[in-house]
């Protein structure tokens, strides 16, 4: 399998995992959590901090943006490819930097979700009234799923970083090789630096 194929598959998987992460984020941070109505009685301890959304949403959004732009770049016109070849170093730097940020942010989000799911797990197993136990089980399952998808996002971002910027190579071509005319004009293979 060529590197470009691996990166393409990772970007497609990142788009799907990021969209799932955004959906789960919207599911967890509903009206009840945002209004701080999900708490214990009688001490009124808030179980899910609404400010966690400011970590979870950007992590999935950044992964989605980077992977989606990488996929769109595959069908870019010659002007965009020429611009990318001319500014290869700066584009590569920012692409690599934001991929690292997305991987680290997704790892941190998975840790936050795991800690919060652990805090809620006791209430999901046994709590009174029954509605509170059902709500706790509902939030617990979504936080666990969000943790899993955050780990997937982090790993996929790390794989893309490894293949593009850490020297792992499988018959890979750079922008300069892409901009050269193919030996067979009938056969055009588009392999780019980003996707």
XYZ file of C-alpha atoms in Angstrom:
195
model
C 0.000 0.000 0.000
C 1.438 3.376 -0.966
C 1.815 6.166 1.563
C -0.609 8.386 -0.306
C -3.265 5.660 -0.067
C -2.673 5.249 3.669
C -2.941 9.007 4.188
C -6.101 9.162 2.070
C -7.716 6.375 4.119
C -6.644 8.096 7.364
C -8.131 11.400 6.204
C -11.435 9.767 5.257
C -11.529 7.989 8.626
C -10.660 11.276 10.361
C -13.577 13.025 8.671
C -15.961 10.309 9.864
C -14.508 10.176 13.402
C -14.555 13.977 13.691
C -18.173 14.241 12.574
C -19.087 11.518 15.062
C -17.183 13.413 17.761
C -19.077 16.614 16.962
C -22.404 14.757 17.110
C -21.505 13.185 20.456
C -20.374 16.574 21.772
C -23.753 18.031 20.841
C -25.437 15.053 22.479
C -23.561 15.397 25.781
C -23.737 19.167 26.044
C -27.486 19.526 25.768
C -29.771 21.984 27.558
C -29.538 20.105 30.860
C -25.727 20.103 31.035
C -25.277 23.627 29.670
C -27.840 24.989 32.146
C -26.017 23.153 34.975
C -29.129 21.132 35.825
C -27.298 17.796 35.964
C -26.094 17.719 39.567
C -26.248 15.615 42.716
C -28.638 16.223 45.589
C -28.304 17.561 48.307
C -24.774 18.939 47.753
C -25.513 20.293 44.216
C -22.237 18.990 42.766
C -22.277 19.561 39.002
C -21.295 16.285 37.341
C -20.454 17.517 33.822
C -18.780 20.897 33.570
C -20.251 22.792 30.577
C -16.847 24.393 29.944
C -15.561 20.992 28.772
C -17.334 21.719 25.497
C -14.694 24.380 24.799
C -12.096 21.582 24.691
C -14.136 18.873 22.993
C -15.704 20.885 20.169
C -12.446 22.501 18.901
C -10.606 19.161 18.985
C -13.116 17.508 16.653
C -13.567 20.649 14.552
C -9.815 21.045 13.969
C -9.410 17.389 12.980
C -12.390 17.683 10.637
C -11.081 20.875 9.053
C -7.568 19.534 8.453
C -8.669 16.193 7.052
C -11.431 17.699 4.913
C -9.077 20.301 3.428
C -6.532 17.563 2.710
C -9.182 15.584 0.839
C -10.370 18.640 -1.085
C -6.776 19.358 -2.093
C -6.776 16.118 -4.112
C -9.197 17.640 -6.608
C -7.629 21.103 -6.578
C -6.963 22.899 -9.800
C -3.526 23.612 -11.246
C -3.368 27.081 -9.655
C -3.791 25.667 -6.170
C -1.203 22.954 -6.825
C 1.231 25.559 -8.199
C 0.668 27.734 -5.117
C 1.288 24.715 -2.881
C 4.505 23.860 -4.746
C 5.737 27.452 -4.548
C 5.001 27.729 -0.807
C 5.741 24.141 0.157
C 7.818 24.862 3.270
C 5.405 27.244 4.986
C 2.336 25.159 4.114
C 4.056 22.007 5.347
C 5.077 23.729 8.579
C 1.560 24.945 9.368
C -0.033 21.671 8.291
C 2.322 19.698 10.527
C 1.908 22.146 13.405
C -1.887 22.006 13.316
C -1.836 18.216 12.968
C 0.285 18.055 16.142
C -2.110 20.430 17.912
C -5.086 18.306 16.819
C -3.422 15.085 18.017
C -2.493 16.564 21.410
C -5.895 18.199 21.838
C -7.702 14.955 21.002
C -5.550 13.079 23.520
C -6.363 15.630 26.213
C -10.073 15.458 25.374
C -10.025 11.666 25.682
C -8.458 12.040 29.138
C -11.130 14.579 30.170
C -13.921 12.308 28.939
C -12.442 9.284 30.717
C -12.186 11.201 34.005
C -15.704 12.557 33.706
C -17.132 9.153 32.744
C -15.384 7.687 35.786
C -17.028 10.316 38.021
C -20.460 9.509 36.602
C -20.076 5.706 36.545
C -21.216 5.263 40.154
C -24.423 7.170 39.494
C -25.009 5.236 36.259
C -24.833 1.931 38.147
C -26.896 2.878 41.193
C -28.641 6.130 42.025
C -31.978 7.415 43.220
C -34.356 8.490 41.789
C -34.485 6.118 38.829
C -34.632 9.001 36.325
C -31.291 10.301 37.637
C -29.769 6.837 37.221
C -31.075 6.596 33.643
C -29.765 10.076 32.824
C -26.394 9.174 34.342
C -26.221 5.990 32.273
C -27.115 8.015 29.167
C -24.343 10.584 29.764
C -21.899 7.847 30.803
C -22.319 5.928 27.544
C -21.907 9.065 25.449
C -18.825 10.204 27.348
C -17.252 6.772 26.882
C -18.037 6.855 23.151
C -16.622 10.378 22.928
C -13.467 9.149 24.659
C -13.083 6.331 22.112
C -13.580 8.626 19.119
C -11.144 11.171 20.569
C -8.524 8.424 20.865
C -9.229 7.400 17.257
C -8.811 11.020 16.111
C -5.555 11.339 18.020
C -4.149 8.101 16.585
C -5.162 8.945 13.016
C -3.615 12.413 13.300
C -0.443 10.803 14.674
C -0.359 8.341 11.759
C -0.653 11.178 9.233
C 2.109 13.103 11.041
C 4.303 9.995 11.052
C 3.959 9.362 7.337
C 4.209 12.976 6.203
C 6.730 14.554 8.543
C 8.640 11.904 10.511
C 10.214 10.129 7.581
C 8.067 7.011 7.370
C 7.821 6.384 3.648
C 6.072 3.940 1.338
C 6.830 4.939 -2.271
C 5.912 8.542 -1.579
C 6.269 11.528 -3.916
C 6.730 15.192 -2.994
C 5.188 18.281 -4.559
C 8.118 18.695 -6.918
C 7.596 15.191 -8.284
C 3.852 15.844 -8.582
C 4.418 19.040 -10.564
C 6.608 17.231 -13.115
C 4.869 15.934 -16.206
C 4.117 12.211 -16.105
C 5.970 9.930 -18.508
C 2.670 8.675 -19.923
C 0.309 11.576 -20.688
C -2.697 9.217 -20.586
C -1.923 8.140 -17.046
C -2.106 10.938 -14.492
C -1.550 9.949 -10.899
C -2.359 12.660 -8.341
C -0.376 12.141 -5.175
C 0.064 15.237 -3.087
C 2.029 16.177 -0.033
C -1.053 16.708 2.130
C -3.272 13.831 1.144
